[in-house]
Amino acid sequence: MSVNTRRGRILRNTGFYAAAFAAAAFVATPILFALLGGFKDNKQLRENSLGLPSPWNWQNYADVVVDTTFWRQLGNSVFIALATTFIVVAAAAAVAYVFARFQFRGREGLFTLFAAGMMFPFAVAVLPLFIILRTFEMLNSPFGVILPQAAFGLPLTIIILRSFFRQIPGEVEEAATIDGAGPWRFFLQILLPMSRPVLATVSVLALVGSWNSYLLPLVVFNKPTWQTLPLGVTQFQGEYSSDTAKVLAYVMLAMLPALIFYAFAERQLISGLTSGGTKG
């Protein structure tokens, strides 16, 4: 290897790591600021906003932890996110299987119709969706959020799963047929277990998307009974607008479950995103 080639590789690697470090710093800085800000009081935030707390003030986090409203909103967010994720993944897997492994007239046109749903912004559908939910008496009900979220999550999930299902070798399905497995037995007992990485990927995407949803719960929930954490953050910020440190503690604790889940699911997410390119 020549000196110029080695030098060029070093420069490329240095540039890559510098860009990765800059991106990581850009993402981590506001999280670190919120985390440390929750351990300060308002005077420290004004005088030493970027430094370490001195002294460390644990009361802000303690006040949020003992707040029953926070735990109710956390439970609401967990239930809605898990229910949305289950419906999205189960329905999209069945639909993607049909699009990937069955031949029928109008298949590509129908798939294009599903894919077009990705270009339909949710904000445009707020008013008609509100009228529909009111007609079916689903306002202030968790299913008034779960079902629309699942519907808007289907297009991307179907596209990802269909692409993966199409790469499963036909010989696998032929062998299952010879062994007496019908189409849906093949789907449930063979295809889905083989698709665990991509199923984990779409599950992470659906769960995090539901967890961060703000506009739909804001439209559906007029009463505090089923309010989720994103709504709770806004409500808490309005209630403690003069206590920035306590608001930062609330925001950090509201982010924590999603961060923990993503940290544990990150390997499955990356594996699912890359498996389509190496399969088959």
PDB file of C-alpha atoms in Angstrom:
ATOM      1  CA  MET A   1       0.000   0.000   0.000  1.00  0.00           C
ATOM      2  CA  SER A   2       1.461   3.339  -1.060  1.00  0.00           C
ATOM      3  CA  VAL A   3       1.998   6.267   1.275  1.00  0.00           C
ATOM      4  CA  ASN A   4      -0.607   8.370  -0.559  1.00  0.00           C
ATOM      5  CA  THR A   5      -3.215   5.605  -0.292  1.00  0.00           C
ATOM      6  CA  ARG A   6      -2.550   5.155   3.416  1.00  0.00           C
ATOM      7  CA  ARG A   7      -2.684   8.908   3.965  1.00  0.00           C
ATOM      8  CA  GLY A   8      -5.963   9.166   2.056  1.00  0.00           C
ATOM      9  CA  ARG A   9      -7.500   6.361   4.147  1.00  0.00           C
ATOM     10  CA  ILE A  10      -6.413   8.063   7.367  1.00  0.00           C
ATOM     11  CA  LEU A  11      -7.946  11.342   6.247  1.00  0.00           C
ATOM     12  CA  ARG A  12     -11.213   9.641   5.302  1.00  0.00           C
ATOM     13  CA  ASN A  13     -11.392   7.826   8.634  1.00  0.00           C
ATOM     14  CA  THR A  14     -10.591  11.010  10.518  1.00  0.00           C
ATOM     15  CA  GLY A  15     -13.313  12.884   8.661  1.00  0.00           C
ATOM     16  CA  PHE A  16     -15.806  10.101   9.299  1.00  0.00           C
ATOM     17  CA  TYR A  17     -15.109   9.972  13.045  1.00  0.00           C
ATOM     18  CA  ALA A  18     -15.169  13.765  13.288  1.00  0.00           C
ATOM     19  CA  ALA A  19     -18.580  13.883  11.585  1.00  0.00           C
ATOM     20  CA  ALA A  20     -19.897  11.072  13.802  1.00  0.00           C
ATOM     21  CA  PHE A  21     -18.624  12.838  16.935  1.00  0.00           C
ATOM     22  CA  ALA A  22     -20.192  16.135  15.836  1.00  0.00           C
ATOM     23  CA  ALA A  23     -23.549  14.429  15.192  1.00  0.00           C
ATOM     24  CA  ALA A  24     -23.416  12.643  18.560  1.00  0.00           C
ATOM     25  CA  ALA A  25     -22.582  15.893  20.339  1.00  0.00           C
ATOM     26  CA  PHE A  26     -25.426  17.673  18.544  1.00  0.00           C
ATOM     27  CA  VAL A  27     -27.916  15.058  19.775  1.00  0.00           C
ATOM     28  CA  ALA A  28     -26.486  14.512  23.261  1.00  0.00           C
ATOM     29  CA  THR A  29     -25.951  18.144  24.288  1.00  0.00           C
ATOM     30  CA  PRO A  30     -29.629  19.093  24.870  1.00  0.00           C
ATOM     31  CA  ILE A  31     -30.242  15.776  26.677  1.00  0.00           C
ATOM     32  CA  LEU A  32     -27.248  16.368  28.942  1.00  0.00           C
ATOM     33  CA  PHE A  33     -28.356  19.966  29.534  1.00  0.00           C
ATOM     34  CA  ALA A  34     -31.841  18.806  30.582  1.00  0.00           C
ATOM     35  CA  LEU A  35     -30.431  16.036  32.788  1.00  0.00           C
ATOM     36  CA  LEU A  36     -28.056  18.341  34.671  1.00  0.00           C
ATOM     37  CA  GLY A  37     -30.560  21.212  34.696  1.00  0.00           C
ATOM     38  CA  GLY A  38     -32.958  19.058  36.671  1.00  0.00           C
ATOM     39  CA  PHE A  39     -30.365  18.840  39.460  1.00  0.00           C
ATOM     40  CA  LYS A  40     -30.067  22.625  39.722  1.00  0.00           C
ATOM     41  CA  ASP A  41     -32.256  25.378  41.046  1.00  0.00           C
ATOM     42  CA  ASN A  42     -33.317  28.384  38.989  1.00  0.00           C
ATOM     43  CA  LYS A  43     -30.492  30.536  40.362  1.00  0.00           C
ATOM     44  CA  GLN A  44     -27.898  28.010  39.224  1.00  0.00           C
ATOM     45  CA  LEU A  45     -29.551  27.811  35.793  1.00  0.00           C
ATOM     46  CA  ARG A  46     -29.211  31.574  35.406  1.00  0.00           C
ATOM     47  CA  GLU A  47     -25.670  31.874  36.724  1.00  0.00           C
ATOM     48  CA  ASN A  48     -24.138  28.536  35.709  1.00  0.00           C
ATOM     49  CA  SER A  49     -26.354  27.093  32.981  1.00  0.00           C
ATOM     50  CA  LEU A  50     -23.627  24.988  31.324  1.00  0.00           C
ATOM     51  CA  GLY A  51     -21.700  23.867  34.404  1.00  0.00           C
ATOM     52  CA  LEU A  52     -22.216  21.050  36.875  1.00  0.00           C
ATOM     53  CA  PRO A  53     -24.763  21.545  39.663  1.00  0.00           C
ATOM     54  CA  SER A  54     -23.283  22.917  42.855  1.00  0.00           C
ATOM     55  CA  PRO A  55     -24.811  21.752  45.102  1.00  0.00           C
ATOM     56  CA  TRP A  56     -26.781  18.909  43.523  1.00  0.00           C
ATOM     57  CA  ASN A  57     -30.502  19.417  44.013  1.00  0.00           C
ATOM     58  CA  TRP A  58     -32.414  16.122  44.034  1.00  0.00           C
ATOM     59  CA  GLN A  59     -35.710  17.675  45.050  1.00  0.00           C
ATOM     60  CA  ASN A  60     -36.846  18.455  41.496  1.00  0.00           C
ATOM     61  CA  TYR A  61     -36.705  14.803  40.459  1.00  0.00           C
ATOM     62  CA  ALA A  62     -38.172  13.671  43.777  1.00  0.00           C
ATOM     63  CA  ASP A  63     -41.174  15.988  43.346  1.00  0.00           C
ATOM     64  CA  VAL A  64     -41.899  14.508  39.923  1.00  0.00           C
ATOM     65  CA  VAL A  65     -41.454  10.893  41.065  1.00  0.00           C
ATOM     66  CA  VAL A  66     -43.997  11.251  43.889  1.00  0.00           C
ATOM     67  CA  ASP A  67     -46.516  12.959  41.599  1.00  0.00           C
ATOM     68  CA  THR A  68     -49.371  10.523  40.908  1.00  0.00           C
ATOM     69  CA  THR A  69     -50.288  12.442  37.738  1.00  0.00           C
ATOM     70  CA  PHE A  70     -46.888  11.627  36.238  1.00  0.00           C
ATOM     71  CA  TRP A  71     -47.365   7.888  36.863  1.00  0.00           C
ATOM     72  CA  ARG A  72     -50.886   7.935  35.443  1.00  0.00           C
ATOM     73  CA  GLN A  73     -49.657   9.637  32.279  1.00  0.00           C
ATOM     74  CA  LEU A  74     -46.751   7.196  32.082  1.00  0.00           C
ATOM     75  CA  GLY A  75     -49.129   4.244  32.315  1.00  0.00           C
ATOM     76  CA  ASN A  76     -51.363   5.783  29.637  1.00  0.00           C
ATOM     77  CA  SER A  77     -48.410   6.266  27.299  1.00  0.00           C
ATOM     78  CA  VAL A  78     -47.188   2.709  27.835  1.00  0.00           C
ATOM     79  CA  PHE A  79     -50.629   1.182  27.205  1.00  0.00           C
ATOM     80  CA  ILE A  80     -51.323   3.267  24.093  1.00  0.00           C
ATOM     81  CA  ALA A  81     -47.839   2.707  22.648  1.00  0.00           C
ATOM     82  CA  LEU A  82     -47.913  -1.069  23.184  1.00  0.00           C
ATOM     83  CA  ALA A  83     -51.459  -1.439  21.818  1.00  0.00           C
ATOM     84  CA  THR A  84     -50.614   0.693  18.772  1.00  0.00           C
ATOM     85  CA  THR A  85     -47.439  -1.286  18.123  1.00  0.00           C
ATOM     86  CA  PHE A  86     -49.241  -4.638  18.358  1.00  0.00           C
ATOM     87  CA  ILE A  87     -51.983  -3.593  15.936  1.00  0.00           C
ATOM     88  CA  VAL A  88     -49.564  -2.008  13.465  1.00  0.00           C
ATOM     89  CA  VAL A  89     -47.161  -4.953  13.352  1.00  0.00           C
ATOM     90  CA  ALA A  90     -49.853  -7.662  13.303  1.00  0.00           C
ATOM     91  CA  ALA A  91     -51.957  -6.020  10.588  1.00  0.00           C
ATOM     92  CA  ALA A  92     -48.985  -4.880   8.487  1.00  0.00           C
ATOM     93  CA  ALA A  93     -47.353  -8.332   8.621  1.00  0.00           C
ATOM     94  CA  ALA A  94     -50.508  -9.999   7.287  1.00  0.00           C
ATOM     95  CA  VAL A  95     -50.991  -7.410   4.545  1.00  0.00           C
ATOM     96  CA  ALA A  96     -47.304  -7.418   3.575  1.00  0.00           C
ATOM     97  CA  TYR A  97     -47.378 -11.212   3.339  1.00  0.00           C
ATOM     98  CA  VAL A  98     -50.238 -11.068   0.848  1.00  0.00           C
ATOM     99  CA  PHE A  99     -48.498  -8.388  -1.217  1.00  0.00           C
ATOM    100  CA  ALA A 100     -45.169 -10.249  -1.154  1.00  0.00           C
ATOM    101  CA  ARG A 101     -46.133 -13.886  -1.726  1.00  0.00           C
ATOM    102  CA  PHE A 102     -49.477 -13.892  -3.595  1.00  0.00           C
ATOM    103  CA  GLN A 103     -50.185 -13.000  -7.206  1.00  0.00           C
ATOM    104  CA  PHE A 104     -53.521 -11.342  -7.980  1.00  0.00           C
ATOM    105  CA  ARG A 105     -54.880  -8.706 -10.322  1.00  0.00           C
ATOM    106  CA  GLY A 106     -54.418  -5.151  -9.082  1.00  0.00           C
ATOM    107  CA  ARG A 107     -51.806  -6.091  -6.509  1.00  0.00           C
ATOM    108  CA  GLU A 108     -49.318  -3.371  -7.399  1.00  0.00           C
ATOM    109  CA  GLY A 109     -52.017  -0.740  -7.689  1.00  0.00           C
ATOM    110  CA  LEU A 110     -53.359  -1.606  -4.255  1.00  0.00           C
ATOM    111  CA  PHE A 111     -49.851  -1.585  -2.817  1.00  0.00           C
ATOM    112  CA  THR A 112     -49.259   1.837  -4.360  1.00  0.00           C
ATOM    113  CA  LEU A 113     -52.426   3.039  -2.663  1.00  0.00           C
ATOM    114  CA  PHE A 114     -51.056   1.902   0.700  1.00  0.00           C
ATOM    115  CA  ALA A 115     -47.688   3.501  -0.029  1.00  0.00           C
ATOM    116  CA  ALA A 116     -49.398   6.776  -0.944  1.00  0.00           C
ATOM    117  CA  GLY A 117     -50.582   6.961   2.644  1.00  0.00           C
ATOM    118  CA  MET A 118     -47.064   8.027   3.605  1.00  0.00           C
ATOM    119  CA  MET A 119     -47.561  11.247   1.643  1.00  0.00           C
ATOM    120  CA  PHE A 120     -50.756  12.142   3.504  1.00  0.00           C
ATOM    121  CA  PRO A 121     -49.849  14.466   6.401  1.00  0.00           C
ATOM    122  CA  PHE A 122     -51.669  13.854   9.642  1.00  0.00           C
ATOM    123  CA  ALA A 123     -52.359  17.558  10.176  1.00  0.00           C
ATOM    124  CA  VAL A 124     -54.614  17.550   7.095  1.00  0.00           C
ATOM    125  CA  ALA A 125     -56.722  14.746   8.584  1.00  0.00           C
ATOM    126  CA  VAL A 126     -57.236  16.295  12.025  1.00  0.00           C
ATOM    127  CA  LEU A 127     -60.646  17.859  11.374  1.00  0.00           C
ATOM    128  CA  PRO A 128     -62.326  14.928   9.558  1.00  0.00           C
ATOM    129  CA  LEU A 129     -60.725  12.518  12.038  1.00  0.00           C
ATOM    130  CA  PHE A 130     -62.127  14.512  14.945  1.00  0.00           C
ATOM    131  CA  ILE A 131     -65.614  14.401  13.405  1.00  0.00           C
ATOM    132  CA  ILE A 132     -65.367  10.638  12.839  1.00  0.00           C
ATOM    133  CA  LEU A 133     -64.188   9.986  16.391  1.00  0.00           C
ATOM    134  CA  ARG A 134     -66.942  12.179  17.792  1.00  0.00           C
ATOM    135  CA  THR A 135     -69.543  10.335  15.687  1.00  0.00           C
ATOM    136  CA  PHE A 136     -68.387   6.977  17.024  1.00  0.00           C
ATOM    137  CA  GLU A 137     -68.083   8.375  20.577  1.00  0.00           C
ATOM    138  CA  MET A 138     -64.367   7.659  20.763  1.00  0.00           C
ATOM    139  CA  LEU A 139     -63.252  11.020  22.140  1.00  0.00           C
ATOM    140  CA  ASN A 140     -61.606  10.703  25.561  1.00  0.00           C
ATOM    141  CA  SER A 141     -61.077   7.020  24.809  1.00  0.00           C
ATOM    142  CA  PRO A 142     -57.629   5.430  24.354  1.00  0.00           C
ATOM    143  CA  PHE A 143     -58.867   3.694  21.197  1.00  0.00           C
ATOM    144  CA  GLY A 144     -59.514   7.114  19.685  1.00  0.00           C
ATOM    145  CA  VAL A 145     -55.725   7.463  19.654  1.00  0.00           C
ATOM    146  CA  ILE A 146     -54.655   3.851  19.177  1.00  0.00           C
ATOM    147  CA  LEU A 147     -56.645   3.104  16.013  1.00  0.00           C
ATOM    148  CA  PRO A 148     -55.735   6.292  14.071  1.00  0.00           C
ATOM    149  CA  GLN A 149     -52.077   5.937  15.086  1.00  0.00           C
ATOM    150  CA  ALA A 150     -52.119   2.359  13.852  1.00  0.00           C
ATOM    151  CA  ALA A 151     -53.719   3.413  10.572  1.00  0.00           C
ATOM    152  CA  PHE A 152     -51.090   6.089   9.937  1.00  0.00           C
ATOM    153  CA  GLY A 153     -48.304   3.665  10.884  1.00  0.00           C
ATOM    154  CA  LEU A 154     -49.369   0.959   8.439  1.00  0.00           C
ATOM    155  CA  PRO A 155     -47.925   2.328   5.146  1.00  0.00           C
ATOM    156  CA  LEU A 156     -44.270   2.478   6.202  1.00  0.00           C
ATOM    157  CA  THR A 157     -44.513  -0.804   8.105  1.00  0.00           C
ATOM    158  CA  ILE A 158     -46.069  -2.601   5.130  1.00  0.00           C
ATOM    159  CA  ILE A 159     -43.360  -1.301   2.783  1.00  0.00           C
ATOM    160  CA  ILE A 160     -40.549  -2.494   5.079  1.00  0.00           C
ATOM    161  CA  LEU A 161     -42.079  -5.909   5.741  1.00  0.00           C
ATOM    162  CA  ARG A 162     -43.056  -6.548   2.122  1.00  0.00           C
ATOM    163  CA  SER A 163     -39.503  -5.868   0.991  1.00  0.00           C
ATOM    164  CA  PHE A 164     -38.169  -8.382   3.524  1.00  0.00           C
ATOM    165  CA  PHE A 165     -40.819 -11.039   2.878  1.00  0.00           C
ATOM    166  CA  ARG A 166     -40.116 -10.977  -0.860  1.00  0.00           C
ATOM    167  CA  GLN A 167     -36.488 -11.911  -0.195  1.00  0.00           C
ATOM    168  CA  ILE A 168     -37.371 -15.146   1.600  1.00  0.00           C
ATOM    169  CA  PRO A 169     -36.369 -17.879  -0.893  1.00  0.00           C
ATOM    170  CA  GLY A 170     -39.242 -19.599  -2.648  1.00  0.00           C
ATOM    171  CA  GLU A 171     -37.602 -22.961  -1.881  1.00  0.00           C
ATOM    172  CA  VAL A 172     -38.444 -22.453   1.799  1.00  0.00           C
ATOM    173  CA  GLU A 173     -42.131 -22.085   0.992  1.00  0.00           C
ATOM    174  CA  GLU A 174     -42.040 -25.049  -1.402  1.00  0.00           C
ATOM    175  CA  ALA A 175     -40.480 -27.250   1.278  1.00  0.00           C
ATOM    176  CA  ALA A 176     -43.150 -26.164   3.760  1.00  0.00           C
ATOM    177  CA  THR A 177     -45.878 -26.955   1.221  1.00  0.00           C
ATOM    178  CA  ILE A 178     -44.445 -30.435   0.641  1.00  0.00           C
ATOM    179  CA  ASP A 179     -44.527 -30.987   4.393  1.00  0.00           C
ATOM    180  CA  GLY A 180     -48.246 -30.147   4.394  1.00  0.00           C
ATOM    181  CA  ALA A 181     -48.125 -26.504   5.531  1.00  0.00           C
ATOM    182  CA  GLY A 182     -50.748 -24.214   4.033  1.00  0.00           C
ATOM    183  CA  PRO A 183     -50.132 -20.549   3.232  1.00  0.00           C
ATOM    184  CA  TRP A 184     -51.111 -19.210   6.649  1.00  0.00           C
ATOM    185  CA  ARG A 185     -49.323 -21.955   8.548  1.00  0.00           C
ATOM    186  CA  PHE A 186     -46.207 -21.080   6.563  1.00  0.00           C
ATOM    187  CA  PHE A 187     -46.775 -17.428   7.473  1.00  0.00           C
ATOM    188  CA  LEU A 188     -47.269 -18.024  11.198  1.00  0.00           C
ATOM    189  CA  GLN A 189     -44.791 -20.834  11.873  1.00  0.00           C
ATOM    190  CA  ILE A 190     -41.994 -20.182   9.380  1.00  0.00           C
ATOM    191  CA  LEU A 191     -42.068 -16.704   7.865  1.00  0.00           C
ATOM    192  CA  LEU A 192     -42.662 -14.718  11.050  1.00  0.00           C
ATOM    193  CA  PRO A 193     -39.932 -16.513  13.070  1.00  0.00           C
ATOM    194  CA  MET A 194     -37.506 -15.909  10.201  1.00  0.00           C
ATOM    195  CA  SER A 195     -38.461 -12.227  10.210  1.00  0.00           C
ATOM    196  CA  ARG A 196     -37.745 -11.460  13.854  1.00  0.00           C
ATOM    197  CA  PRO A 197     -35.073  -8.803  13.162  1.00  0.00           C
ATOM    198  CA  VAL A 198     -37.280  -6.780  10.815  1.00  0.00           C
ATOM    199  CA  LEU A 199     -40.315  -7.270  13.069  1.00  0.00           C
ATOM    200  CA  ALA A 200     -38.257  -5.860  15.931  1.00  0.00           C
ATOM    201  CA  THR A 201     -37.304  -2.913  13.742  1.00  0.00           C
ATOM    202  CA  VAL A 202     -40.848  -1.945  12.807  1.00  0.00           C
ATOM    203  CA  SER A 203     -41.936  -2.508  16.408  1.00  0.00           C
ATOM    204  CA  VAL A 204     -39.351  -0.012  17.639  1.00  0.00           C
ATOM    205  CA  LEU A 205     -40.381   2.532  15.008  1.00  0.00           C
ATOM    206  CA  ALA A 206     -44.083   2.139  15.827  1.00  0.00           C
ATOM    207  CA  LEU A 207     -43.581   2.281  19.583  1.00  0.00           C
ATOM    208  CA  VAL A 208     -41.328   5.350  19.565  1.00  0.00           C
ATOM    209  CA  GLY A 209     -43.640   7.108  17.107  1.00  0.00           C
ATOM    210  CA  SER A 210     -46.636   6.457  19.339  1.00  0.00           C
ATOM    211  CA  TRP A 211     -44.739   7.462  22.468  1.00  0.00           C
ATOM    212  CA  ASN A 212     -43.803  10.836  20.975  1.00  0.00           C
ATOM    213  CA  SER A 213     -47.244  11.551  19.509  1.00  0.00           C
ATOM    214  CA  TYR A 214     -48.636  14.886  20.655  1.00  0.00           C
ATOM    215  CA  LEU A 215     -51.195  16.290  18.220  1.00  0.00           C
ATOM    216  CA  LEU A 216     -53.567  13.306  18.150  1.00  0.00           C
ATOM    217  CA  PRO A 217     -53.809  12.893  21.956  1.00  0.00           C
ATOM    218  CA  LEU A 218     -54.271  16.652  22.202  1.00  0.00           C
ATOM    219  CA  VAL A 219     -57.280  16.434  19.864  1.00  0.00           C
ATOM    220  CA  VAL A 220     -58.817  13.310  21.403  1.00  0.00           C
ATOM    221  CA  PHE A 221     -58.295  13.782  25.133  1.00  0.00           C
ATOM    222  CA  ASN A 222     -60.224  16.692  26.598  1.00  0.00           C
ATOM    223  CA  LYS A 223     -60.126  15.216  30.098  1.00  0.00           C
ATOM    224  CA  PRO A 224     -56.971  14.384  32.096  1.00  0.00           C
ATOM    225  CA  THR A 225     -57.929  10.725  32.631  1.00  0.00           C
ATOM    226  CA  TRP A 226     -56.149   9.399  29.516  1.00  0.00           C
ATOM    227  CA  GLN A 227     -53.607  12.147  28.883  1.00  0.00           C
ATOM    228  CA  THR A 228     -50.175  10.913  27.834  1.00  0.00           C
ATOM    229  CA  LEU A 229     -46.706  12.117  28.816  1.00  0.00           C
ATOM    230  CA  PRO A 230     -46.247  14.551  25.885  1.00  0.00           C
ATOM    231  CA  LEU A 231     -49.431  16.308  26.980  1.00  0.00           C
ATOM    232  CA  GLY A 232     -48.254  16.091  30.572  1.00  0.00           C
ATOM    233  CA  VAL A 233     -45.032  17.899  29.692  1.00  0.00           C
ATOM    234  CA  THR A 234     -46.987  20.794  28.207  1.00  0.00           C
ATOM    235  CA  GLN A 235     -49.371  20.894  31.154  1.00  0.00           C
ATOM    236  CA  PHE A 236     -46.518  20.727  33.675  1.00  0.00           C
ATOM    237  CA  GLN A 237     -44.620  23.470  31.846  1.00  0.00           C
ATOM    238  CA  GLY A 238     -47.654  25.734  32.024  1.00  0.00           C
ATOM    239  CA  GLU A 239     -48.165  24.989  35.710  1.00  0.00           C
ATOM    240  CA  TYR A 240     -44.500  25.535  36.653  1.00  0.00           C
ATOM    241  CA  SER A 241     -43.528  28.075  34.007  1.00  0.00           C
ATOM    242  CA  SER A 242     -41.430  30.017  36.525  1.00  0.00           C
ATOM    243  CA  ASP A 243     -39.575  26.919  37.769  1.00  0.00           C
ATOM    244  CA  THR A 244     -37.444  25.934  34.783  1.00  0.00           C
ATOM    245  CA  ALA A 245     -35.325  23.443  36.730  1.00  0.00           C
ATOM    246  CA  LYS A 246     -38.370  21.416  37.781  1.00  0.00           C
ATOM    247  CA  VAL A 247     -39.686  21.462  34.199  1.00  0.00           C
ATOM    248  CA  LEU A 248     -36.341  20.085  32.972  1.00  0.00           C
ATOM    249  CA  ALA A 249     -36.570  17.291  35.559  1.00  0.00           C
ATOM    250  CA  TYR A 250     -40.076  16.406  34.346  1.00  0.00           C
ATOM    251  CA  VAL A 251     -38.977  16.448  30.696  1.00  0.00           C
ATOM    252  CA  MET A 252     -36.005  14.218  31.454  1.00  0.00           C
ATOM    253  CA  LEU A 253     -38.085  11.652  33.325  1.00  0.00           C
ATOM    254  CA  ALA A 254     -40.670  11.710  30.521  1.00  0.00           C
ATOM    255  CA  MET A 255     -37.902  10.942  27.991  1.00  0.00           C
ATOM    256  CA  LEU A 256     -36.252   8.256  30.111  1.00  0.00           C
ATOM    257  CA  PRO A 257     -38.521   5.248  29.282  1.00  0.00           C
ATOM    258  CA  ALA A 258     -38.151   5.792  25.533  1.00  0.00           C
ATOM    259  CA  LEU A 259     -34.371   6.243  25.847  1.00  0.00           C
ATOM    260  CA  ILE A 260     -34.035   3.043  27.879  1.00  0.00           C
ATOM    261  CA  PHE A 261     -36.197   1.089  25.452  1.00  0.00           C
ATOM    262  CA  TYR A 262     -34.256   2.386  22.456  1.00  0.00           C
ATOM    263  CA  ALA A 263     -30.920   1.572  24.121  1.00  0.00           C
ATOM    264  CA  PHE A 264     -31.970  -2.065  24.608  1.00  0.00           C
ATOM    265  CA  ALA A 265     -33.595  -2.329  21.161  1.00  0.00           C
ATOM    266  CA  GLU A 266     -30.849  -0.574  19.208  1.00  0.00           C
ATOM    267  CA  ARG A 267     -29.089  -3.788  18.162  1.00  0.00           C
ATOM    268  CA  GLN A 268     -32.336  -5.306  16.883  1.00  0.00           C
ATOM    269  CA  LEU A 269     -33.160  -2.067  15.075  1.00  0.00           C
ATOM    270  CA  ILE A 270     -29.845  -1.953  13.229  1.00  0.00           C
ATOM    271  CA  SER A 271     -29.988  -5.682  12.514  1.00  0.00           C
ATOM    272  CA  GLY A 272     -33.448  -5.343  10.993  1.00  0.00           C
ATOM    273  CA  LEU A 273     -32.479  -2.365   8.863  1.00  0.00           C
ATOM    274  CA  THR A 274     -29.421  -4.122   7.457  1.00  0.00           C
ATOM    275  CA  SER A 275     -30.841  -7.650   7.113  1.00  0.00           C
ATOM    276  CA  GLY A 276     -32.736  -6.781   3.922  1.00  0.00           C
ATOM    277  CA  GLY A 277     -29.499  -6.003   2.134  1.00  0.00           C
ATOM    278  CA  THR A 278     -27.793  -9.243   3.128  1.00  0.00           C
ATOM    279  CA  LYS A 279     -30.670 -11.691   2.950  1.00  0.00           C
ATOM    280  CA  GLY A 280     -30.847 -14.397   0.304  1.00  0.00           C
TER     281      GLY A 280
END
